Coordinates of C-alpha atoms in Angstrom, one line a residue:
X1 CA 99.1 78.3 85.5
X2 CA 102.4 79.3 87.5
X3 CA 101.7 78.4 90.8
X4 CA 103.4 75.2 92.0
X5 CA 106.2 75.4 89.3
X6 CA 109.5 76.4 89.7
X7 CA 111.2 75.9 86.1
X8 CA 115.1 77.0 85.9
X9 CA 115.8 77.5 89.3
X10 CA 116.6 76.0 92.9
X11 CA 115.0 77.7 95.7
X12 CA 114.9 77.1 99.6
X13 CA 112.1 79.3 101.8
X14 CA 112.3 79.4 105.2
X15 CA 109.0 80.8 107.3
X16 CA 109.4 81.3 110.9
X17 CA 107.8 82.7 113.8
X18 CA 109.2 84.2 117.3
X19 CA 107.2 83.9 120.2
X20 CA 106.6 87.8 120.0
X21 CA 104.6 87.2 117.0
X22 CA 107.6 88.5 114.1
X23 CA 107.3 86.3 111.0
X24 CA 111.2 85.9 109.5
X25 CA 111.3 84.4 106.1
X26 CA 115.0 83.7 104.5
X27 CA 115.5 82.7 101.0
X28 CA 118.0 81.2 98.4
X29 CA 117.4 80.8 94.7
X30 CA 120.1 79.3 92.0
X31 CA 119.0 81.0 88.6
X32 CA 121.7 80.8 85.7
X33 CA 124.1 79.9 88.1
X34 CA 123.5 83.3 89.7
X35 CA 122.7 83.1 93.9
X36 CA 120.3 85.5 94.7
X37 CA 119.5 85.6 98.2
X38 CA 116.5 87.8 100.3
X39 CA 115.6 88.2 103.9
X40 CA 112.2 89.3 104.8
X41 CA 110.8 89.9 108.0
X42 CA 106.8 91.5 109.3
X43 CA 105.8 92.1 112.4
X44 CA 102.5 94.5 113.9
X45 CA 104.1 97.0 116.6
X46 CA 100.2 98.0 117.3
X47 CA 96.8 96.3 116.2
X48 CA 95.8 97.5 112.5
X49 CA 99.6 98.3 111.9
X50 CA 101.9 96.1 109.9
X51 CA 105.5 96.5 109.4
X52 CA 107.1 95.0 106.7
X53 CA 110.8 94.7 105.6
X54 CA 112.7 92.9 102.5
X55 CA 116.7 92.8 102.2
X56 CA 118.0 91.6 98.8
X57 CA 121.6 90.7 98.5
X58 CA 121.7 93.1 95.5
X59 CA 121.2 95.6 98.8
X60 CA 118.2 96.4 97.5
X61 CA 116.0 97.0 100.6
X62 CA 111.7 97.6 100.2
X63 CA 109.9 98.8 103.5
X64 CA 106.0 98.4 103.9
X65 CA 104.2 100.5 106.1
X66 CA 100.4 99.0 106.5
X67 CA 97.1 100.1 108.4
X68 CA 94.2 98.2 108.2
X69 CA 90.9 99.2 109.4
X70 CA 91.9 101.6 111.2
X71 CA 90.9 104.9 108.4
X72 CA 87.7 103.1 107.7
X73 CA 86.6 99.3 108.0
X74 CA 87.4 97.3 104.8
X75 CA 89.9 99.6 103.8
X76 CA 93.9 99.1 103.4
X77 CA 96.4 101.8 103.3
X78 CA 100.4 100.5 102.4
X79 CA 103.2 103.0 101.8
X80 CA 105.9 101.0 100.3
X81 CA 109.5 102.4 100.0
X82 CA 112.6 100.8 97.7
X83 CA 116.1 101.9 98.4
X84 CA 118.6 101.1 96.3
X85 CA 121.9 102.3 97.7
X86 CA 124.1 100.9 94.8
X87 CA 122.5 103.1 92.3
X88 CA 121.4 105.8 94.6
X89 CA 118.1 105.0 93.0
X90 CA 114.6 105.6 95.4
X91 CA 110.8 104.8 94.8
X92 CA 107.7 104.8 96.6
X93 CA 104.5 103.9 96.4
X94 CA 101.1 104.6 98.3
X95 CA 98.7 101.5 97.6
X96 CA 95.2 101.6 99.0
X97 CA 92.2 98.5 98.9
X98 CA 88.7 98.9 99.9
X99 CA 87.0 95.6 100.3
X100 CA 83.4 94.6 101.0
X101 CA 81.0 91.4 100.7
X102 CA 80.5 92.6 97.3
X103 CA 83.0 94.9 95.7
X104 CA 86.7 95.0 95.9
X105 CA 88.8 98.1 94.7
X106 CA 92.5 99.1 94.8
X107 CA 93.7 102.5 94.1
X108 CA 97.9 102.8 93.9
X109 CA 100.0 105.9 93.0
X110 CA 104.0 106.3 92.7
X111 CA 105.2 109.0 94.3
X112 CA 107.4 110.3 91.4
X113 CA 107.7 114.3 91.6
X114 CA 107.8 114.3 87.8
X115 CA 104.1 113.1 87.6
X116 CA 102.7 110.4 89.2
X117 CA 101.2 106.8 87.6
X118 CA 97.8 106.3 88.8
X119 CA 96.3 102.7 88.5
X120 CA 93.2 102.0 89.8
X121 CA 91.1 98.5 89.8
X122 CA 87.8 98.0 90.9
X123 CA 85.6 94.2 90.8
X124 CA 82.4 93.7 91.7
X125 CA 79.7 90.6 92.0
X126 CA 76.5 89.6 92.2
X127 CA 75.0 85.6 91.7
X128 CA 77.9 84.3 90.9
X129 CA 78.6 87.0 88.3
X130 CA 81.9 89.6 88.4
X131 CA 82.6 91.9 86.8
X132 CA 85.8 94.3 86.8
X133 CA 87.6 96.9 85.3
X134 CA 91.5 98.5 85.6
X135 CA 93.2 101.9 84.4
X136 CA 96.2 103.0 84.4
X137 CA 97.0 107.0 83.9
X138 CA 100.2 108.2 83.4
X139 CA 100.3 112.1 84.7
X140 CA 103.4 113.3 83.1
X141 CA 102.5 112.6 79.7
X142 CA 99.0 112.6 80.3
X143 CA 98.6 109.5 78.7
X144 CA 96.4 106.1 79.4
X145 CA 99.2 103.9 79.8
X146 CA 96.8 100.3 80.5
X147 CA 92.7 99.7 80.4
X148 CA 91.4 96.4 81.0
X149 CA 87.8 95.3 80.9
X150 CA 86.8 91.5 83.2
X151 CA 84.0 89.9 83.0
X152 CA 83.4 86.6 85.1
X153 CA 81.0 83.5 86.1
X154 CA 81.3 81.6 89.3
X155 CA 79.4 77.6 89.4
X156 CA 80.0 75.4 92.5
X157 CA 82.4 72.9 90.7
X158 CA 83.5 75.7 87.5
X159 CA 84.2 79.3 86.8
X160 CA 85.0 80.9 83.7
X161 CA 87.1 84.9 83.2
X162 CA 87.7 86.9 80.3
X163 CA 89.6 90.1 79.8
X164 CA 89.9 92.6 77.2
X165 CA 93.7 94.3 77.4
X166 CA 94.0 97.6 75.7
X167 CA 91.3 96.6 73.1
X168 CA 93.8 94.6 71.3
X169 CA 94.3 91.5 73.9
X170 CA 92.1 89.0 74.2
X171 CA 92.0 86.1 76.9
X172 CA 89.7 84.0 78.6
X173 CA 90.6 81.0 81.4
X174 CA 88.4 78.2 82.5
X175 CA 88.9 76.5 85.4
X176 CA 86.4 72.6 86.3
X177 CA 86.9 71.4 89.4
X178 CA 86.0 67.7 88.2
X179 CA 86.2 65.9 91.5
X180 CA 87.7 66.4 94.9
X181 CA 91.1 65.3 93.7
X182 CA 91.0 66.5 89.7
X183 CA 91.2 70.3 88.7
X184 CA 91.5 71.4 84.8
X185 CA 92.1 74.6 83.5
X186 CA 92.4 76.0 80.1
X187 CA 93.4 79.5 78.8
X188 CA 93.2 81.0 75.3
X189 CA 94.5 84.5 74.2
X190 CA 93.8 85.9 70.9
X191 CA 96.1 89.5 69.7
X192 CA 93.2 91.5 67.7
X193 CA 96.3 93.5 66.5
X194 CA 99.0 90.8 65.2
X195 CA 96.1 88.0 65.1
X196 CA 98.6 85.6 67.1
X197 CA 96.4 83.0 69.1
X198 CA 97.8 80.7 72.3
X199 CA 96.1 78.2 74.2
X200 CA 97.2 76.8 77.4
X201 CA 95.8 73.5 79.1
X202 CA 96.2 73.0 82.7
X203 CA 95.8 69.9 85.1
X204 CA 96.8 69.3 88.8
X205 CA 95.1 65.9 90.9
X206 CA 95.6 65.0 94.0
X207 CA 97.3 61.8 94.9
X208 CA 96.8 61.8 98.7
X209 CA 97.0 64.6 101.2
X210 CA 100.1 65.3 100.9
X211 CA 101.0 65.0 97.3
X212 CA 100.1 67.3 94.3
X213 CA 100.4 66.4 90.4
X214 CA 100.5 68.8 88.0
X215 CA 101.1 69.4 84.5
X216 CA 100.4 71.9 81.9
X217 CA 100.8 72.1 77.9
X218 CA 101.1 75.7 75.6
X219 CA 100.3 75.4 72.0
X220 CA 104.2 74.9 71.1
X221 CA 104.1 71.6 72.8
X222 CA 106.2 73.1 75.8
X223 CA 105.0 70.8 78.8
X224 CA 105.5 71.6 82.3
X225 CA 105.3 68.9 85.0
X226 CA 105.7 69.4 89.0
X227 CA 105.2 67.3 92.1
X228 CA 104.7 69.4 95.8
X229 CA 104.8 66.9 98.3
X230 CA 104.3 67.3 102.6
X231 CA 107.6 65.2 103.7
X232 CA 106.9 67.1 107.0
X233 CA 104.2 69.4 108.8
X234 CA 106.8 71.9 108.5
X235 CA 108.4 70.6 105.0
X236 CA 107.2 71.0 101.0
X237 CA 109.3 70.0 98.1
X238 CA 108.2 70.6 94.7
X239 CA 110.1 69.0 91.4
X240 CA 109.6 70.5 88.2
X241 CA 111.1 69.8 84.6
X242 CA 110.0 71.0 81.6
X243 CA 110.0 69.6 78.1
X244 CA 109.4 69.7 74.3
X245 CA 106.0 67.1 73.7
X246 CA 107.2 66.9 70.1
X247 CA 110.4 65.9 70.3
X248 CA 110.3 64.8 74.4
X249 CA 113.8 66.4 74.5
X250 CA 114.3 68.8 77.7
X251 CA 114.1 72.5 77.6
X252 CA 115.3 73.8 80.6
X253 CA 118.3 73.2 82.8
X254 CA 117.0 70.0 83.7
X255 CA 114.9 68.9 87.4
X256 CA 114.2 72.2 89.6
X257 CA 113.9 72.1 93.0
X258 CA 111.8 74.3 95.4
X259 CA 111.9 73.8 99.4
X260 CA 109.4 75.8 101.7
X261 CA 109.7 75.2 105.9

């Protein structure tokens, strides 16, 4: 429901890649009249080994340090450091995935001396079923901070996922694949605690190759509409603007515009 909208801000992406095999990847987004730009750049200095580096122009810098296959096969080991030099503030963060034909699992810790958060995931499948579950443990205070229950069903041309947040959240998403042009989606979320209920509709079709529709509704009658469209190999724009159905008056600071090369 967020992918291929880009409401309140102006953003340029720039992917490269040198003959050496470094991927660069500049960006510029206009948000509240605020330029915030990031520089990002990946390269592997041996095979398995990924090195991966992000500069903010809040001088906020984040290093990724990857290996990949190379403890075991399937499994993904990322050390990920943020510097902030402004604040003097530091973090980091050892992420691991194990990955199979049927079973995906991710295990993450931050490496705070106070007492680490530990948040682990784990999804598995079989005939089209899923099934999946995620913790999150907070050592200092010895506390289960997050548990989410999943349960899924996968069709050729439909699936369907529901979740059960902190055994208060409810939510379920359905996703029909109507033809080779049309998708719809919908998404409901019930609060067992404050009894709120929202309910989200979702559409995207295909006009040619290189053009994408899409539009999407929330029970308040906020409607979000985008275009993407291949001007080049090399070139995607995508125009949003968002709106009130009831009254058809705007709601956000009017057409976005998002730019990837």
């Amino acid at each position: 429901f967020n992918k291929g909208f880009s409401i309140g801000s102006n953003k340029l992406t720039v992917n490269t890649k040198t003959a050496s095999g470094i991927a660069l990847s500049p960006s510029f987004e206009l948000k509240n009249d605020t330029l915030v730009a990031a520089f990002e750049s990946s390269g592997s200095p041996a095979e398995g080994f990924t090195l991966k580096e992000k500069w903010t122009s809040d001088n906020v810098t984040k290093t990724n340090f990857v290996v990949t296959d190379k403890i075991a096969k399937g499994l993904k080991v990322d050390l990920e450091v943020v510097v902030n030099p402004a604040s003097g503030k530091k973090s980091a963060t050892a992420k691991t995935a194990y990955k199979t034909d049927c079973f995906n699992g991710t295990f993450d810790a931050n490496l705070d001396l106070a007492g680490p958060t530990l948040v682990a995931t784990a999804v598995t499948e079989y005939s089209g079923v899923q099934g999946g579950a995620e913790v999150a443990f907070d050592t200092e205070k010895s506390k289960l901070t997050k548990n989410t229950i999943a349960v899924g069903y996968v069709h050729k041309d439909f699936n369907f996922v529901g979740f059960v947040r902190d055994l208060s959240l409810f939510e379920g998403l359905l996703h029909h694949k109507v033809n080779a042009e049309t998708e719809i989606a919908a998404k409901l979320d019930w609060n067992n605690q404050t009894h709120a209920c929202a309910f989200n509709f979702g559409a995207k079709h295909a006009l040619d190759a290189d053009t994408n529709l899409r539009a999407k509704i929330d029970c308040s009658g906020k409607t979000t509409l985008s275009m993407t469209h291949k001007v080049k190999p090399w070139l995607n724009v995508t125009l949003s603007n968002q709106l009130n159905a009831k009254t058809l008056s705007g709601v956000s600071h009017g057409i976005s515009f998002e730019a990837n090369l």
